[in-house]
């Protein structure tokens, strides 16, 4: 049955489905690449605050925005020195 | 205070100017004093679509440089007393537009008008970013086609970061999706992205769907905003879009294939 479904689906699946698939991948990629324009500034400011308390270098703070459906997640990673 | 609306898309040829003309005319027809500004300096076309190309004396750049005042440059529409057109310059380039200059002109127009429609040029360069900078609302015009959808997504990102509202930490620009050149028949056959597909990718409020229609070309041939062609599906769909913008809750039309009656089938109506 599954095999039959596969062929049936292939037949009705037009180029629009391919377009949608490609776009979803592409748009997700474009969005990751860009990120909000305030990210670099935010990273700088965070670094200043953290440095008040711990000596860290700029490499040890990373700020990322990821979108998951309708949610956007701001991910902040600070690696503290040993 | 006027409400400033930018009509944008990123990609060219998707229907920004057609939409700007129809939208501005629709707002004016409903009794709102409206001005539509062509931001495509060097490649002006709004005047042609509005049918006032032979009445251009001064333009947007002349106003910014102080060679003319805004009253001299605006062209009053012959069909509707509420509607004015501010044409772009044909001989200058995009660098003639400055952030302060555009801001000043918009501020002056804000005193007199209820709606200011900014017809953005294609691309993401100066003209386009200036057209959106002062906007309160944005209409993102998208064709159900891969490159247009991708560019629209990019524009949505730029709208949320490079605008006065973003820079001053105000409430963000209200963004609306307008899908144009929609062909229900091709969608049904799986050859074209559906409204749901486009919405799923861009996740914006849908303000209208303009079906592919021969009347868009015939209207632009004649210099008449297509919204005035009330017989046509495109004209009616633009009418709906204006109503929705003004707060009416209307169902979307022209999304499914029209069934031809026996008469239509026999005579190809």
mmCIF file of C-alpha atoms in Angstrom:
data_model
loop_
_atom_site.group_PDB
_atom_site.id
_atom_site.type_symbol
_atom_site.label_atom_id
_atom_site.label_comp_id
_atom_site.label_asym_id
_atom_site.label_seq_id
_atom_site.Cartn_x
_atom_site.Cartn_y
_atom_site.Cartn_z
ATOM 1 C CA UNK A 1 0.000 0.000 0.000
ATOM 2 C CA UNK A 2 2.744 2.366 0.961
ATOM 3 C CA UNK A 3 4.372 1.833 -2.387
ATOM 4 C CA UNK A 4 1.103 2.563 -4.127
ATOM 5 C CA UNK A 5 0.663 5.725 -2.090
ATOM 6 C CA UNK A 6 4.151 6.757 -3.028
ATOM 7 C CA UNK A 7 3.396 6.604 -6.718
ATOM 8 C CA UNK A 8 0.040 8.212 -6.308
ATOM 9 C CA UNK A 9 1.618 11.048 -4.421
ATOM 10 C CA UNK A 10 4.334 11.483 -6.966
ATOM 11 C CA UNK A 11 1.777 11.833 -9.658
ATOM 12 C CA UNK A 12 -0.223 14.556 -7.936
ATOM 13 C CA UNK A 13 2.815 16.330 -6.527
ATOM 14 C CA UNK A 14 3.430 19.232 -8.904
ATOM 15 C CA UNK A 15 6.326 21.611 -9.076
ATOM 16 C CA UNK A 16 4.657 23.798 -6.430
ATOM 17 C CA UNK A 17 5.513 21.252 -3.750
ATOM 18 C CA UNK A 18 9.153 21.330 -4.829
ATOM 19 C CA UNK A 19 9.081 25.135 -4.734
ATOM 20 C CA UNK A 20 7.709 25.114 -1.218
ATOM 21 C CA UNK A 21 10.290 22.630 -0.009
ATOM 22 C CA UNK A 22 13.175 24.598 -1.513
ATOM 23 C CA UNK A 23 11.860 27.864 -0.129
ATOM 24 C CA UNK A 24 11.448 26.548 3.389
ATOM 25 C CA UNK A 25 15.064 25.409 3.467
ATOM 26 C CA UNK A 26 16.340 28.587 1.825
ATOM 27 C CA UNK A 27 14.391 31.011 3.983
ATOM 28 C CA UNK A 28 15.436 29.236 7.169
ATOM 29 C CA UNK A 29 19.038 29.509 5.997
ATOM 30 C CA UNK A 30 18.733 33.201 5.019
ATOM 31 C CA UNK A 31 17.233 34.043 8.396
ATOM 32 C CA UNK A 32 19.998 32.288 10.317
ATOM 33 C CA UNK A 33 22.596 34.067 8.273
ATOM 34 C CA UNK A 34 21.205 37.526 8.875
ATOM 35 C CA UNK A 35 19.880 37.655 12.402
ATOM 36 C CA UNK A 36 18.680 40.923 13.902
ATOM 37 C CA UNK A 37 20.953 43.904 13.273
ATOM 38 C CA UNK A 38 21.417 44.538 16.998
ATOM 39 C CA UNK A 39 23.234 41.242 17.584
ATOM 40 C CA UNK A 40 26.828 42.530 17.343
ATOM 41 C CA UNK A 41 26.051 45.482 19.627
ATOM 42 C CA UNK A 42 24.258 43.220 22.081
ATOM 43 C CA UNK A 43 27.266 40.925 22.149
ATOM 44 C CA UNK A 44 29.561 43.877 22.865
ATOM 45 C CA UNK A 45 27.398 45.173 25.680
ATOM 46 C CA UNK A 46 27.091 41.733 27.245
ATOM 47 C CA UNK A 47 30.829 41.313 27.105
ATOM 48 C CA UNK A 48 31.318 44.569 29.002
ATOM 49 C CA UNK A 49 28.927 43.484 31.762
ATOM 50 C CA UNK A 50 30.457 40.035 32.109
ATOM 51 C CA UNK A 51 33.953 41.529 32.237
ATOM 52 C CA UNK A 52 32.999 43.533 35.290
ATOM 53 C CA UNK A 53 32.960 40.275 37.195
ATOM 54 C CA UNK A 54 34.999 37.730 35.264
ATOM 55 C CA UNK A 55 37.919 38.099 32.900
ATOM 56 C CA UNK A 56 36.698 36.622 29.638
ATOM 57 C CA UNK A 57 37.798 37.202 26.075
ATOM 58 C CA UNK A 58 35.490 38.069 23.210
ATOM 59 C CA UNK A 59 35.635 34.524 21.883
ATOM 60 C CA UNK A 60 33.975 33.137 24.979
ATOM 61 C CA UNK A 61 30.663 34.953 24.490
ATOM 62 C CA UNK A 62 28.371 33.811 21.708
ATOM 63 C CA UNK A 63 24.933 35.195 20.889
ATOM 64 C CA UNK A 64 22.603 33.455 18.455
ATOM 65 C CA UNK A 65 19.013 33.816 17.400
ATOM 66 C CA UNK A 66 17.173 30.727 16.302
ATOM 67 C CA UNK A 67 13.613 30.560 15.140
ATOM 68 C CA UNK A 68 11.444 27.623 15.930
ATOM 69 C CA UNK A 69 8.038 27.965 14.342
ATOM 70 C CA UNK A 70 6.605 31.250 15.566
ATOM 71 C CA UNK A 71 9.086 31.497 18.416
ATOM 72 C CA UNK A 72 12.431 33.169 18.289
ATOM 73 C CA UNK A 73 15.004 31.976 20.760
ATOM 74 C CA UNK A 74 17.905 34.154 21.795
ATOM 75 C CA UNK A 75 20.712 31.842 22.763
ATOM 76 C CA UNK A 76 23.486 33.199 24.914
ATOM 77 C CA UNK A 77 26.596 31.214 25.702
ATOM 78 C CA UNK A 78 29.340 32.400 28.032
ATOM 79 C CA UNK A 79 32.296 30.151 28.651
ATOM 80 C CA UNK A 80 33.843 30.980 32.004
ATOM 81 C CA UNK A 81 37.583 30.525 32.446
ATOM 82 C CA UNK A 82 38.741 27.698 34.747
ATOM 83 C CA UNK B 1 -0.966 62.946 11.537
ATOM 84 C CA UNK B 2 -0.939 60.939 8.351
ATOM 85 C CA UNK B 3 -0.416 57.225 8.258
ATOM 86 C CA UNK B 4 2.569 56.352 6.055
ATOM 87 C CA UNK B 5 2.359 53.098 4.109
ATOM 88 C CA UNK B 6 5.213 51.647 2.069
ATOM 89 C CA UNK B 7 4.492 49.282 -0.808
ATOM 90 C CA UNK B 8 7.556 47.104 -1.126
ATOM 91 C CA UNK B 9 8.729 43.700 -2.382
ATOM 92 C CA UNK B 10 12.444 43.474 -3.017
ATOM 93 C CA UNK B 11 11.939 41.829 -6.382
ATOM 94 C CA UNK B 12 10.970 43.916 -9.385
ATOM 95 C CA UNK B 13 7.954 43.422 -11.597
ATOM 96 C CA UNK B 14 5.693 41.891 -8.983
ATOM 97 C CA UNK B 15 3.154 44.726 -8.965
ATOM 98 C CA UNK B 16 4.341 47.403 -6.528
ATOM 99 C CA UNK B 17 3.378 50.357 -8.711
ATOM 100 C CA UNK B 18 0.098 48.755 -9.814
ATOM 101 C CA UNK B 19 -0.659 48.157 -6.141
ATOM 102 C CA UNK B 20 0.391 51.651 -5.029
ATOM 103 C CA UNK B 21 -1.849 53.251 -7.646
ATOM 104 C CA UNK B 22 -4.834 51.017 -6.877
ATOM 105 C CA UNK B 23 -4.425 51.268 -3.107
ATOM 106 C CA UNK B 24 -4.069 55.063 -3.127
ATOM 107 C CA UNK B 25 -7.080 55.443 -5.420
ATOM 108 C CA UNK B 26 -9.095 53.102 -3.185
ATOM 109 C CA UNK B 27 -8.228 55.097 -0.053
ATOM 110 C CA UNK B 28 -9.140 58.338 -1.829
ATOM 111 C CA UNK B 29 -12.427 56.887 -3.079
ATOM 112 C CA UNK B 30 -13.406 56.131 0.489
ATOM 113 C CA UNK B 31 -13.033 59.799 1.318
ATOM 114 C CA UNK B 32 -9.462 59.899 2.631
ATOM 115 C CA UNK B 33 -7.112 62.603 1.497
ATOM 116 C CA UNK B 34 -4.264 60.572 0.031
ATOM 117 C CA UNK B 35 -0.945 61.218 -1.685
ATOM 118 C CA UNK B 36 1.073 58.564 -3.470
ATOM 119 C CA UNK B 37 4.827 59.145 -3.857
ATOM 120 C CA UNK B 38 7.096 57.529 -6.434
ATOM 121 C CA UNK B 39 10.436 56.673 -4.784
ATOM 122 C CA UNK B 40 11.902 55.165 -7.934
ATOM 123 C CA UNK B 41 14.171 58.067 -8.801
ATOM 124 C CA UNK B 42 15.598 57.678 -12.290
ATOM 125 C CA UNK B 43 12.977 55.183 -13.391
ATOM 126 C CA UNK B 44 9.686 56.823 -12.656
ATOM 127 C CA UNK B 45 6.577 54.927 -13.680
ATOM 128 C CA UNK B 46 3.849 55.731 -11.188
ATOM 129 C CA UNK B 47 2.820 58.777 -13.234
ATOM 130 C CA UNK B 48 2.246 56.490 -16.238
ATOM 131 C CA UNK B 49 0.170 53.989 -14.282
ATOM 132 C CA UNK B 50 -1.841 56.872 -12.815
ATOM 133 C CA UNK B 51 -2.258 58.444 -16.242
ATOM 134 C CA UNK B 52 -0.777 61.829 -15.336
ATOM 135 C CA UNK B 53 2.615 61.584 -17.088
ATOM 136 C CA UNK B 54 1.996 64.644 -19.239
ATOM 137 C CA UNK B 55 1.241 66.845 -16.271
ATOM 138 C CA UNK B 56 4.570 66.394 -14.471
ATOM 139 C CA UNK B 57 6.297 69.740 -13.989
ATOM 140 C CA UNK B 58 8.288 69.393 -10.782
ATOM 141 C CA UNK B 59 9.172 66.200 -8.954
ATOM 142 C CA UNK B 60 10.108 64.726 -5.566
ATOM 143 C CA UNK B 61 13.802 65.591 -5.978
ATOM 144 C CA UNK B 62 12.975 69.216 -6.880
ATOM 145 C CA UNK B 63 11.070 69.449 -3.598
ATOM 146 C CA UNK B 64 13.934 67.950 -1.588
ATOM 147 C CA UNK B 65 16.491 70.304 -3.137
ATOM 148 C CA UNK B 66 14.173 73.280 -2.630
ATOM 149 C CA UNK B 67 13.700 74.066 -6.327
ATOM 150 C CA UNK B 68 9.951 73.722 -5.886
ATOM 151 C CA UNK B 69 7.548 73.415 -3.017
ATOM 152 C CA UNK B 70 5.490 70.313 -2.468
ATOM 153 C CA UNK B 71 2.309 72.031 -3.629
ATOM 154 C CA UNK B 72 3.883 72.802 -6.991
ATOM 155 C CA UNK B 73 5.151 69.287 -7.510
ATOM 156 C CA UNK B 74 2.019 67.355 -6.563
ATOM 157 C CA UNK B 75 -0.382 66.470 -9.353
ATOM 158 C CA UNK B 76 -4.045 66.448 -8.491
ATOM 159 C CA UNK B 77 -5.839 63.406 -9.840
ATOM 160 C CA UNK B 78 -8.502 64.278 -12.419
ATOM 161 C CA UNK B 79 -10.835 61.493 -11.315
ATOM 162 C CA UNK B 80 -10.730 61.959 -7.576
ATOM 163 C CA UNK B 81 -10.244 65.258 -5.732
ATOM 164 C CA UNK B 82 -8.849 63.445 -2.663
ATOM 165 C CA UNK B 83 -5.914 61.970 -4.557
ATOM 166 C CA UNK B 84 -2.525 63.505 -5.342
ATOM 167 C CA UNK B 85 0.587 62.096 -7.020
ATOM 168 C CA UNK B 86 4.149 63.130 -6.230
ATOM 169 C CA UNK B 87 6.232 61.897 -9.169
ATOM 170 C CA UNK B 88 9.862 60.797 -9.018
ATOM 171 C CA UNK B 89 12.600 62.524 -10.953
ATOM 172 C CA UNK B 90 13.479 60.923 -14.254
ATOM 173 C CA UNK B 91 16.891 62.494 -14.742
ATOM 174 C CA UNK B 92 18.477 62.290 -11.301
ATOM 175 C CA UNK B 93 19.767 59.226 -9.531
ATOM 176 C CA UNK B 94 18.855 57.686 -6.209
ATOM 177 C CA UNK B 95 21.527 59.624 -4.330
ATOM 178 C CA UNK B 96 19.420 62.739 -4.763
ATOM 179 C CA UNK B 97 17.192 61.405 -1.998
ATOM 180 C CA UNK B 98 18.414 62.032 1.532
ATOM 181 C CA UNK B 99 17.068 60.801 4.835
ATOM 182 C CA UNK B 100 16.484 64.342 6.148
ATOM 183 C CA UNK B 101 15.053 65.541 2.844
ATOM 184 C CA UNK B 102 12.536 62.706 2.634
ATOM 185 C CA UNK B 103 11.678 63.172 6.315
ATOM 186 C CA UNK B 104 10.967 66.868 5.813
ATOM 187 C CA UNK B 105 8.706 66.300 2.823
ATOM 188 C CA UNK B 106 6.778 63.554 4.622
ATOM 189 C CA UNK B 107 6.384 65.752 7.666
ATOM 190 C CA UNK B 108 4.934 68.528 5.563
ATOM 191 C CA UNK B 109 2.576 66.164 3.749
ATOM 192 C CA UNK B 110 1.501 64.668 7.087
ATOM 193 C CA UNK B 111 -0.159 67.935 8.011
ATOM 194 C CA UNK B 112 -2.398 67.880 4.975
ATOM 195 C CA UNK B 113 -3.057 64.215 4.223
ATOM 196 C CA UNK B 114 -4.550 61.229 5.985
ATOM 197 C CA UNK B 115 -2.593 58.623 4.056
ATOM 198 C CA UNK B 116 0.804 58.765 2.380
ATOM 199 C CA UNK B 117 1.512 55.792 0.111
ATOM 200 C CA UNK B 118 5.198 55.276 -0.738
ATOM 201 C CA UNK B 119 5.802 53.310 -3.932
ATOM 202 C CA UNK B 120 9.193 51.684 -3.344
ATOM 203 C CA UNK B 121 11.645 50.851 -6.116
ATOM 204 C CA UNK B 122 12.847 47.263 -6.454
ATOM 205 C CA UNK B 123 16.038 46.195 -4.727
ATOM 206 C CA UNK B 124 17.381 47.029 -1.296
ATOM 207 C CA UNK B 125 19.317 50.163 -2.115
ATOM 208 C CA UNK B 126 18.824 53.782 -1.155
ATOM 209 C CA UNK B 127 15.444 54.442 -2.795
ATOM 210 C CA UNK B 128 13.941 51.303 -1.276
ATOM 211 C CA UNK B 129 15.356 51.805 2.215
ATOM 212 C CA UNK B 130 14.267 55.465 2.242
ATOM 213 C CA UNK B 131 10.758 54.525 1.076
ATOM 214 C CA UNK B 132 10.366 52.251 4.098
ATOM 215 C CA UNK B 133 12.299 54.269 6.691
ATOM 216 C CA UNK B 134 9.439 56.483 7.875
ATOM 217 C CA UNK B 135 6.652 53.944 7.316
ATOM 218 C CA UNK B 136 3.989 53.026 9.844
ATOM 219 C CA UNK B 137 2.638 50.158 7.746
ATOM 220 C CA UNK B 138 4.095 48.021 4.977
ATOM 221 C CA UNK B 139 2.382 46.136 2.204
ATOM 222 C CA UNK B 140 4.723 43.382 1.030
ATOM 223 C CA UNK B 141 3.775 42.507 -2.545
ATOM 224 C CA UNK B 142 4.596 38.907 -3.419
ATOM 225 C CA UNK B 143 4.060 36.680 -6.430
ATOM 226 C CA UNK B 144 3.536 32.984 -5.681
ATOM 227 C CA UNK B 145 6.941 32.199 -7.107
ATOM 228 C CA UNK B 146 10.245 31.227 -5.466
ATOM 229 C CA UNK B 147 12.385 34.302 -6.099
ATOM 230 C CA UNK B 148 9.626 36.720 -5.131
ATOM 231 C CA UNK B 149 8.862 34.882 -1.883
ATOM 232 C CA UNK B 150 12.523 34.772 -0.965
ATOM 233 C CA UNK B 151 12.988 38.483 -1.641
ATOM 234 C CA UNK B 152 9.873 39.290 0.373
ATOM 235 C CA UNK B 153 11.283 37.383 3.320
ATOM 236 C CA UNK B 154 14.453 39.416 3.043
ATOM 237 C CA UNK B 155 12.459 42.664 2.928
ATOM 238 C CA UNK B 156 10.530 41.658 6.047
ATOM 239 C CA UNK B 157 13.865 41.319 7.845
ATOM 240 C CA UNK B 158 14.999 44.742 6.641
ATOM 241 C CA UNK B 159 11.641 46.333 7.579
ATOM 242 C CA UNK B 160 12.083 45.184 11.158
ATOM 243 C CA UNK B 161 15.611 46.549 11.505
ATOM 244 C CA UNK B 162 16.163 49.540 9.211
ATOM 245 C CA UNK B 163 13.311 51.879 9.963
ATOM 246 C CA UNK B 164 12.611 54.897 12.106
ATOM 247 C CA UNK B 165 10.331 52.787 14.273
ATOM 248 C CA UNK B 166 13.054 50.186 14.811
ATOM 249 C CA UNK B 167 15.730 52.783 15.518
ATOM 250 C CA UNK B 168 13.607 54.725 17.998
ATOM 251 C CA UNK B 169 12.364 51.557 19.720
ATOM 252 C CA UNK B 170 8.770 52.337 18.787
ATOM 253 C CA UNK B 171 6.130 49.772 17.994
ATOM 254 C CA UNK B 172 7.284 48.021 14.809
ATOM 255 C CA UNK B 173 5.968 48.605 11.306
ATOM 256 C CA UNK B 174 2.693 46.746 10.739
ATOM 257 C CA UNK B 175 3.387 44.373 7.885
ATOM 258 C CA UNK B 176 0.804 42.953 5.519
ATOM 259 C CA UNK B 177 1.147 40.363 2.793
ATOM 260 C CA UNK B 178 -0.425 41.009 -0.593
ATOM 261 C CA UNK B 179 -0.196 38.131 -3.054
ATOM 262 C CA UNK B 180 -0.528 39.224 -6.660
ATOM 263 C CA UNK B 181 -0.799 37.390 -9.995
ATOM 264 C CA UNK B 182 -2.461 34.468 -8.270
ATOM 265 C CA UNK B 183 -3.776 31.770 -10.550
ATOM 266 C CA UNK B 184 -6.210 29.405 -8.754
ATOM 267 C CA UNK B 185 -6.173 27.067 -11.699
ATOM 268 C CA UNK B 186 -2.405 26.573 -11.596
ATOM 269 C CA UNK B 187 -2.523 26.192 -7.830
ATOM 270 C CA UNK B 188 -5.165 23.486 -8.232
ATOM 271 C CA UNK B 189 -2.892 21.659 -10.676
ATOM 272 C CA UNK B 190 -0.003 21.869 -8.249
ATOM 273 C CA UNK B 191 1.998 24.172 -10.512
ATOM 274 C CA UNK B 192 1.908 27.250 -8.297
ATOM 275 C CA UNK B 193 2.470 27.912 -4.593
ATOM 276 C CA UNK B 194 -0.851 28.296 -2.819
ATOM 277 C CA UNK B 195 -1.809 31.171 -0.533
ATOM 278 C CA UNK B 196 -1.350 28.828 2.414
ATOM 279 C CA UNK B 197 2.149 27.906 1.224
ATOM 280 C CA UNK B 198 3.222 31.538 0.870
ATOM 281 C CA UNK B 199 1.686 32.486 4.200
ATOM 282 C CA UNK B 200 3.300 29.551 5.940
ATOM 283 C CA UNK B 201 6.719 30.602 4.714
ATOM 284 C CA UNK B 202 6.368 34.346 5.339
ATOM 285 C CA UNK B 203 3.948 34.225 8.317
ATOM 286 C CA UNK B 204 2.393 37.646 7.697
ATOM 287 C CA UNK B 205 -1.202 38.858 7.872
ATOM 288 C CA UNK B 206 -2.807 38.417 4.466
ATOM 289 C CA UNK B 207 -4.386 41.683 3.353
ATOM 290 C CA UNK B 208 -5.387 40.555 -0.114
ATOM 291 C CA UNK B 209 -5.017 38.204 -3.033
ATOM 292 C CA UNK B 210 -5.061 39.724 -6.494
ATOM 293 C CA UNK B 211 -5.801 37.144 -9.170
ATOM 294 C CA UNK B 212 -3.913 37.108 -12.451
ATOM 295 C CA UNK B 213 -6.079 39.245 -14.679
ATOM 296 C CA UNK B 214 -5.919 40.716 -18.151
ATOM 297 C CA UNK B 215 -7.392 43.931 -16.798
ATOM 298 C CA UNK B 216 -4.121 44.817 -15.023
ATOM 299 C CA UNK B 217 -2.384 45.268 -18.371
ATOM 300 C CA UNK B 218 -5.304 46.966 -20.075
ATOM 301 C CA UNK B 219 -5.651 49.389 -17.174
ATOM 302 C CA UNK B 220 -1.959 50.254 -17.194
ATOM 303 C CA UNK B 221 -2.133 50.667 -20.989
ATOM 304 C CA UNK B 222 -4.782 53.303 -20.436
ATOM 305 C CA UNK B 223 -3.242 54.919 -17.348
ATOM 306 C CA UNK B 224 -6.148 53.999 -15.098
ATOM 307 C CA UNK B 225 -5.601 52.404 -11.675
ATOM 308 C CA UNK B 226 -7.018 48.884 -12.010
ATOM 309 C CA UNK B 227 -9.209 49.348 -8.932
ATOM 310 C CA UNK B 228 -11.436 51.529 -11.124
ATOM 311 C CA UNK B 229 -12.172 48.553 -13.378
ATOM 312 C CA UNK B 230 -14.980 47.346 -11.185
ATOM 313 C CA UNK B 231 -15.962 44.542 -13.521
ATOM 314 C CA UNK B 232 -12.588 42.870 -13.236
ATOM 315 C CA UNK B 233 -11.586 40.372 -10.558
ATOM 316 C CA UNK B 234 -8.322 42.263 -9.943
ATOM 317 C CA UNK B 235 -10.184 45.552 -9.470
ATOM 318 C CA UNK B 236 -12.586 43.972 -7.007
ATOM 319 C CA UNK B 237 -9.772 42.224 -5.144
ATOM 320 C CA UNK B 238 -7.965 45.571 -4.733
ATOM 321 C CA UNK B 239 -11.227 47.061 -3.476
ATOM 322 C CA UNK B 240 -11.395 44.317 -0.843
ATOM 323 C CA UNK B 241 -7.794 44.917 0.107
ATOM 324 C CA UNK B 242 -8.461 48.613 0.758
ATOM 325 C CA UNK B 243 -11.509 47.753 2.862
ATOM 326 C CA UNK B 244 -9.495 45.280 4.924
ATOM 327 C CA UNK B 245 -6.768 47.858 5.450
ATOM 328 C CA UNK B 246 -9.419 50.251 6.763
ATOM 329 C CA UNK B 247 -10.583 47.652 9.253
ATOM 330 C CA UNK B 248 -13.323 45.681 7.521
ATOM 331 C CA UNK B 249 -13.329 41.934 7.947
ATOM 332 C CA UNK B 250 -13.922 40.483 4.487
ATOM 333 C CA UNK B 251 -13.382 36.917 3.277
ATOM 334 C CA UNK B 252 -10.797 36.504 0.527
ATOM 335 C CA UNK B 253 -12.231 36.017 -2.944
ATOM 336 C CA UNK B 254 -10.970 34.581 -6.231
ATOM 337 C CA UNK B 255 -9.045 31.791 -4.509
ATOM 338 C CA UNK B 256 -10.710 28.897 -6.298
ATOM 339 C CA UNK B 257 -11.237 27.995 -9.911
ATOM 340 C CA UNK B 258 -14.444 29.460 -11.229
ATOM 341 C CA UNK B 259 -16.736 26.821 -12.595
ATOM 342 C CA UNK B 260 -17.812 27.604 -16.108
ATOM 343 C CA UNK B 261 -21.475 27.162 -16.862
ATOM 344 C CA UNK B 262 -22.706 25.409 -19.959
ATOM 345 C CA UNK B 263 -22.813 28.722 -21.772
ATOM 346 C CA UNK B 264 -19.260 29.560 -20.803
ATOM 347 C CA UNK B 265 -18.054 26.133 -21.800
ATOM 348 C CA UNK B 266 -19.716 26.343 -25.188
ATOM 349 C CA UNK B 267 -18.644 29.847 -26.020
ATOM 350 C CA UNK B 268 -15.433 30.078 -24.052
ATOM 351 C CA UNK B 269 -16.691 32.956 -21.899
#
